[in-house]
mmCIF file of C-alpha atoms in Angstrom:
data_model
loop_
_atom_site.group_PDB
_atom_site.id
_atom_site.type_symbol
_atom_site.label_atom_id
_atom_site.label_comp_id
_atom_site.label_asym_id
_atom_site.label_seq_id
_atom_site.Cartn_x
_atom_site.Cartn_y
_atom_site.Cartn_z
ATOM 1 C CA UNK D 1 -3.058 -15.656 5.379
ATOM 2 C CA UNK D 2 -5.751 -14.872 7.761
ATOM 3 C CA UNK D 3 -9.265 -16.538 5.801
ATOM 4 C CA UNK D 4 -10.095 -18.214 2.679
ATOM 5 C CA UNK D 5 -8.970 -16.469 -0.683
ATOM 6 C CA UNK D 6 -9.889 -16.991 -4.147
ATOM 7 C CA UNK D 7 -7.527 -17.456 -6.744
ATOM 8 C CA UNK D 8 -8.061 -13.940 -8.432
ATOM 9 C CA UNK D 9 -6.722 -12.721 -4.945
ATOM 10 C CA UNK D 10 -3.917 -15.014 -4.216
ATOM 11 C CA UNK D 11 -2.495 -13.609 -7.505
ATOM 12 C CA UNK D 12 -2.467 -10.427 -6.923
ATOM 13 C CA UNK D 13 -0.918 -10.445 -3.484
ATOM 14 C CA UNK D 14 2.242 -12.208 -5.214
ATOM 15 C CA UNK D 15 2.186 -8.971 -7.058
ATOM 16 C CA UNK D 16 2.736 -7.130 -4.199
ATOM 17 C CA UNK D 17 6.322 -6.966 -3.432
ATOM 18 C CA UNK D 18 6.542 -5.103 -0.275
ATOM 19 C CA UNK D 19 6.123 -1.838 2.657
ATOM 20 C CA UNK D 20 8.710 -0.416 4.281
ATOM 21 C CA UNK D 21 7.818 2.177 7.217
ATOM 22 C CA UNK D 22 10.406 4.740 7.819
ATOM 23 C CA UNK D 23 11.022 8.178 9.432
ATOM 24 C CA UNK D 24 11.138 10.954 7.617
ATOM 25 C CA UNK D 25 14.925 11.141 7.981
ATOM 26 C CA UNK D 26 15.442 7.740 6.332
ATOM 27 C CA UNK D 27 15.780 5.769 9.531
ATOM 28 C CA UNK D 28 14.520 2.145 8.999
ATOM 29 C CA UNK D 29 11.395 1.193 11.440
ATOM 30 C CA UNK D 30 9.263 -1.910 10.285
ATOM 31 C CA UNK D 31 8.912 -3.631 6.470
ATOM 32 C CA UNK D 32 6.374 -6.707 5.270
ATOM 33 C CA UNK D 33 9.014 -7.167 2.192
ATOM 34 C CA UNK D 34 7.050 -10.302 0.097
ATOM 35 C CA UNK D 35 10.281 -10.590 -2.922
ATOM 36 C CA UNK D 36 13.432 -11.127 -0.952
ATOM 37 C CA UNK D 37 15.214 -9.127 -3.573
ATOM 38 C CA UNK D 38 14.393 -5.918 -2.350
ATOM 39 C CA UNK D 39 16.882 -4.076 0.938
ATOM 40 C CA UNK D 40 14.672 -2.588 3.213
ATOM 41 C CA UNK D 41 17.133 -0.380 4.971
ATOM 42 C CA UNK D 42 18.537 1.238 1.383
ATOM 43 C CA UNK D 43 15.195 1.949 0.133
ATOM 44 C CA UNK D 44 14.515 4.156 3.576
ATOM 45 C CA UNK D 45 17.571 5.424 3.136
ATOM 46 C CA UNK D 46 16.970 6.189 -0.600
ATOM 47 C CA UNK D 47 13.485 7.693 0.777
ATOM 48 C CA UNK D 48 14.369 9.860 3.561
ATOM 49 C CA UNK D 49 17.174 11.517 0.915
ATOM 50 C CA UNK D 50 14.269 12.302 -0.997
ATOM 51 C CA UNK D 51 12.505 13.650 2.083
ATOM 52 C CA UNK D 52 15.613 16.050 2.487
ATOM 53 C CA UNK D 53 15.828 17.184 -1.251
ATOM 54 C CA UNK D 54 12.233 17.969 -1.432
ATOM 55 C CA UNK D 55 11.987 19.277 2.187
ATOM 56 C CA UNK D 56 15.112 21.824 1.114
ATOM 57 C CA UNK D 57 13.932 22.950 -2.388
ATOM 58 C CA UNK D 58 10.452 21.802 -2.752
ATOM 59 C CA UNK D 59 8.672 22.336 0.152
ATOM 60 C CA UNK D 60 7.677 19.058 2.030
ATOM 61 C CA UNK D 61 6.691 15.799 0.045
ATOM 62 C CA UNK D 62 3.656 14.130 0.662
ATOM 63 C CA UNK D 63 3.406 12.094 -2.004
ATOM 64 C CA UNK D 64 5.890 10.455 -4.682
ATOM 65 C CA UNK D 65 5.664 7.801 -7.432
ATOM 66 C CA UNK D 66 8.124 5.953 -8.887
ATOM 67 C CA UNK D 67 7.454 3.766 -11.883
ATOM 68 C CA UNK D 68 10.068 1.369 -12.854
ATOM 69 C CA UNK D 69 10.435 -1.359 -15.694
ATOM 70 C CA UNK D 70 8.841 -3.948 -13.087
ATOM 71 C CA UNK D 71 7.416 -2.471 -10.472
ATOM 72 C CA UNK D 72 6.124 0.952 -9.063
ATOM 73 C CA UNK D 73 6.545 2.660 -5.410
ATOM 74 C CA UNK D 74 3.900 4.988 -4.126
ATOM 75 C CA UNK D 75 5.487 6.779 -1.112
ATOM 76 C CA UNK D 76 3.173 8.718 1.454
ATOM 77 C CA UNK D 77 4.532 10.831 3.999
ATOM 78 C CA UNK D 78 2.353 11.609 6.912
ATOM 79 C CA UNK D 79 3.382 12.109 10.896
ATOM 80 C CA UNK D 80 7.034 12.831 9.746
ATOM 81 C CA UNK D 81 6.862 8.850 8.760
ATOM 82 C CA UNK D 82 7.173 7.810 5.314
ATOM 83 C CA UNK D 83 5.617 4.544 3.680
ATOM 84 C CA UNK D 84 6.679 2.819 0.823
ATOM 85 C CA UNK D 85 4.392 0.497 -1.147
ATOM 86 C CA UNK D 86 6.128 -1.604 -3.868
ATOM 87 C CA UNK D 87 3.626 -2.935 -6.405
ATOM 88 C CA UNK D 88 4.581 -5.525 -9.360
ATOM 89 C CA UNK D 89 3.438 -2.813 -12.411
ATOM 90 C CA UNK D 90 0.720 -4.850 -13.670
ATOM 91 C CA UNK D 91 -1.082 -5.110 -10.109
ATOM 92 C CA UNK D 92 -4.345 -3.082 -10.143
ATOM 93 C CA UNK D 93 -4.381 -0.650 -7.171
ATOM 94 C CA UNK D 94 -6.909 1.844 -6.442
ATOM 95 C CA UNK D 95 -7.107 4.664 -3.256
ATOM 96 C CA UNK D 96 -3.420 3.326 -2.242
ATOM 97 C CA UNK D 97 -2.451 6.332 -0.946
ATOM 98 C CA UNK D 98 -5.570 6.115 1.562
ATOM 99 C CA UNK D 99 -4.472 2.771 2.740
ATOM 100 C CA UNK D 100 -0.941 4.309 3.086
ATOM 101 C CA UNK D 101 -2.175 6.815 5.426
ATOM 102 C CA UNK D 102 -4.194 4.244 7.304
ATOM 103 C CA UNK D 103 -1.314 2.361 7.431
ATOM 104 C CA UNK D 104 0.383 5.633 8.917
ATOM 105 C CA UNK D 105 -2.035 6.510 10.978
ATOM 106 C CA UNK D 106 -2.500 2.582 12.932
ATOM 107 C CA UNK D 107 1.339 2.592 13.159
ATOM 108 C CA UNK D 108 1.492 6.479 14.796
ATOM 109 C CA UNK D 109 -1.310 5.778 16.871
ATOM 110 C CA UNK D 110 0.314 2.457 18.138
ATOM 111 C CA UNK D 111 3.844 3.674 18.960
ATOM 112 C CA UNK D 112 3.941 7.178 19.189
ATOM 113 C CA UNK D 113 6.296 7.313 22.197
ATOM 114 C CA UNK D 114 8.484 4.409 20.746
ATOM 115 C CA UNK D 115 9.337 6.191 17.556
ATOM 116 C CA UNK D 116 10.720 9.492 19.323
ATOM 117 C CA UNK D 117 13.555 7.421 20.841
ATOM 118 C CA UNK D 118 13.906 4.685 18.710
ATOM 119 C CA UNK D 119 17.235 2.449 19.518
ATOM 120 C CA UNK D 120 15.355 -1.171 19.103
ATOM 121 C CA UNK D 121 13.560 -1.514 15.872
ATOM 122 C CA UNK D 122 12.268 -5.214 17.120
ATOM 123 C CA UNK D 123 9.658 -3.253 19.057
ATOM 124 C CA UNK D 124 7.354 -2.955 16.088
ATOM 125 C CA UNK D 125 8.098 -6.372 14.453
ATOM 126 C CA UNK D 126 4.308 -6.858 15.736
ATOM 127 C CA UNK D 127 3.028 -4.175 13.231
ATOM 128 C CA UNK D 128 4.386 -6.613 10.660
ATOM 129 C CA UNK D 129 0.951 -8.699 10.959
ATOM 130 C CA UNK D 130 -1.464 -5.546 10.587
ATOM 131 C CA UNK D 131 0.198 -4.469 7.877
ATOM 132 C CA UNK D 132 -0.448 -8.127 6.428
ATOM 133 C CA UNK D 133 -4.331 -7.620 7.162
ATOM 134 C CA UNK D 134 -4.518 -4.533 5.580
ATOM 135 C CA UNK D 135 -2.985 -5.578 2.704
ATOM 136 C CA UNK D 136 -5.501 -8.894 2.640
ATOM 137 C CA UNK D 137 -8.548 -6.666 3.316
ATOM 138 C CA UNK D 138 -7.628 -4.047 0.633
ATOM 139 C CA UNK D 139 -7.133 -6.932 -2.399
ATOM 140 C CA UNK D 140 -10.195 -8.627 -0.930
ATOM 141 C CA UNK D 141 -12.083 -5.436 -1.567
ATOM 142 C CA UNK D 142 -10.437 -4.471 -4.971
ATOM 143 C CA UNK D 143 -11.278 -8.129 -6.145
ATOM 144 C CA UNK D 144 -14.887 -7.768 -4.868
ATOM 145 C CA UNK D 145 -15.027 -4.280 -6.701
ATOM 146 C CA UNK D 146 -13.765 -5.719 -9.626
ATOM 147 C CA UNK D 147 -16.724 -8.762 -9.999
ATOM 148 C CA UNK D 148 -19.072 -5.500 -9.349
ATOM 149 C CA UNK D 149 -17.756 -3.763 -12.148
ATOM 150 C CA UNK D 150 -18.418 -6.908 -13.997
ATOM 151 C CA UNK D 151 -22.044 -7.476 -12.775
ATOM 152 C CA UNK D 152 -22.687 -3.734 -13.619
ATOM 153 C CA UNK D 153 -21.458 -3.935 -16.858
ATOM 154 C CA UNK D 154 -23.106 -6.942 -17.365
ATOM 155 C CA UNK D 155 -26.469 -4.804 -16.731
ATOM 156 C CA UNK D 156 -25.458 -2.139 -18.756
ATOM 157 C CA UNK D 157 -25.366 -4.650 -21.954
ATOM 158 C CA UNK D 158 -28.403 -6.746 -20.619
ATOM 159 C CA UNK D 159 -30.436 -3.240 -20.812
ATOM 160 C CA UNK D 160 -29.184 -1.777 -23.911
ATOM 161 C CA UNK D 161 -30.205 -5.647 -26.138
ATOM 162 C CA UNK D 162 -33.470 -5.361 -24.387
ATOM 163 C CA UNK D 163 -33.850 -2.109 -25.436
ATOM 164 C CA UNK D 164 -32.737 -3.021 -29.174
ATOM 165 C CA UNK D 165 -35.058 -5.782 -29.182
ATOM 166 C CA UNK D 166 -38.409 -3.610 -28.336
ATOM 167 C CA UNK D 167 -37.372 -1.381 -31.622
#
């Protein structure tokens, strides 16, 4: 990982279990899968069936979540991609699906012409470490937001015993 992390942070990154990037017809382009246990190519599969169903009888998806026992998926469709965020079910997450279409929106702007005729999936292997970044940067700022929370609350006490004390 990129730069020095507190514990708090290093914690919640193990509860992030992985992305997959697809197309919107299921077809498998790039993953940063963190727990081995999960398949990559059946969850885009899985994915761009759901694309199809919704795209036939609801109208086109843009957004889906799945919650699960352990662990829920957030899946963001945007440039006829798809991206699926698996998150351990206790892991805070906040604005994920505007990190998803960040996500979307680097990856689109990156390989555009490679994901019309994709043959080679190896061609955005390199994607792999952005996606690590973002995923860094976002539970650096959710852990920062968090000890804000703190310090506000914190303030809001501090105020209301001074004000209990002048009574």
């Amino acid at each position: 990982m990129g730069y020095l992390m507190g514990d708090n942070l290093k914690k919640d990154l193990t509860k992030m279990k992985g992305i997959v990037i697809c197309k919107e017809s299921g077809e498998y382009l790039v993953d940063l899968i963190l727990d081995m246990d999960i398949n990559p190519i059946l969850l885009s599969s899985f994915v761009g069936a759901l694309s199809l169903f919704g795209k036939d009888n609801l109208g086109k998806i843009e957004e889906i979540l799945i919650k699960g026992l352990d662990v829920e998926m957030i899946i963001v469709n945007k440039y006829n991609l798809v991206l699926i965020a698996i998150l351990g079910k206790e892991l805070t997450h906040q604005d994920i699906r505007g990190e998803a279409e960040k996500a979307l929106d680097n990856f689109y702007e990156l390989y555009k012409e490679e994901i019309k005729d994709c043959i080679d999936v190896c061609k955005f292997d390199s994607f792999k470490k952005i996606l690590q970044m973002q995923v860094e940067d976002y539970f650096q700022k959710l852990t920062i937001s968090e000890k804000e929370e703190q310090v506000q609350d914190f303030g809001f006490f501090t105020e209301a015993i001074k004000k209990m004390k002048k009574s």
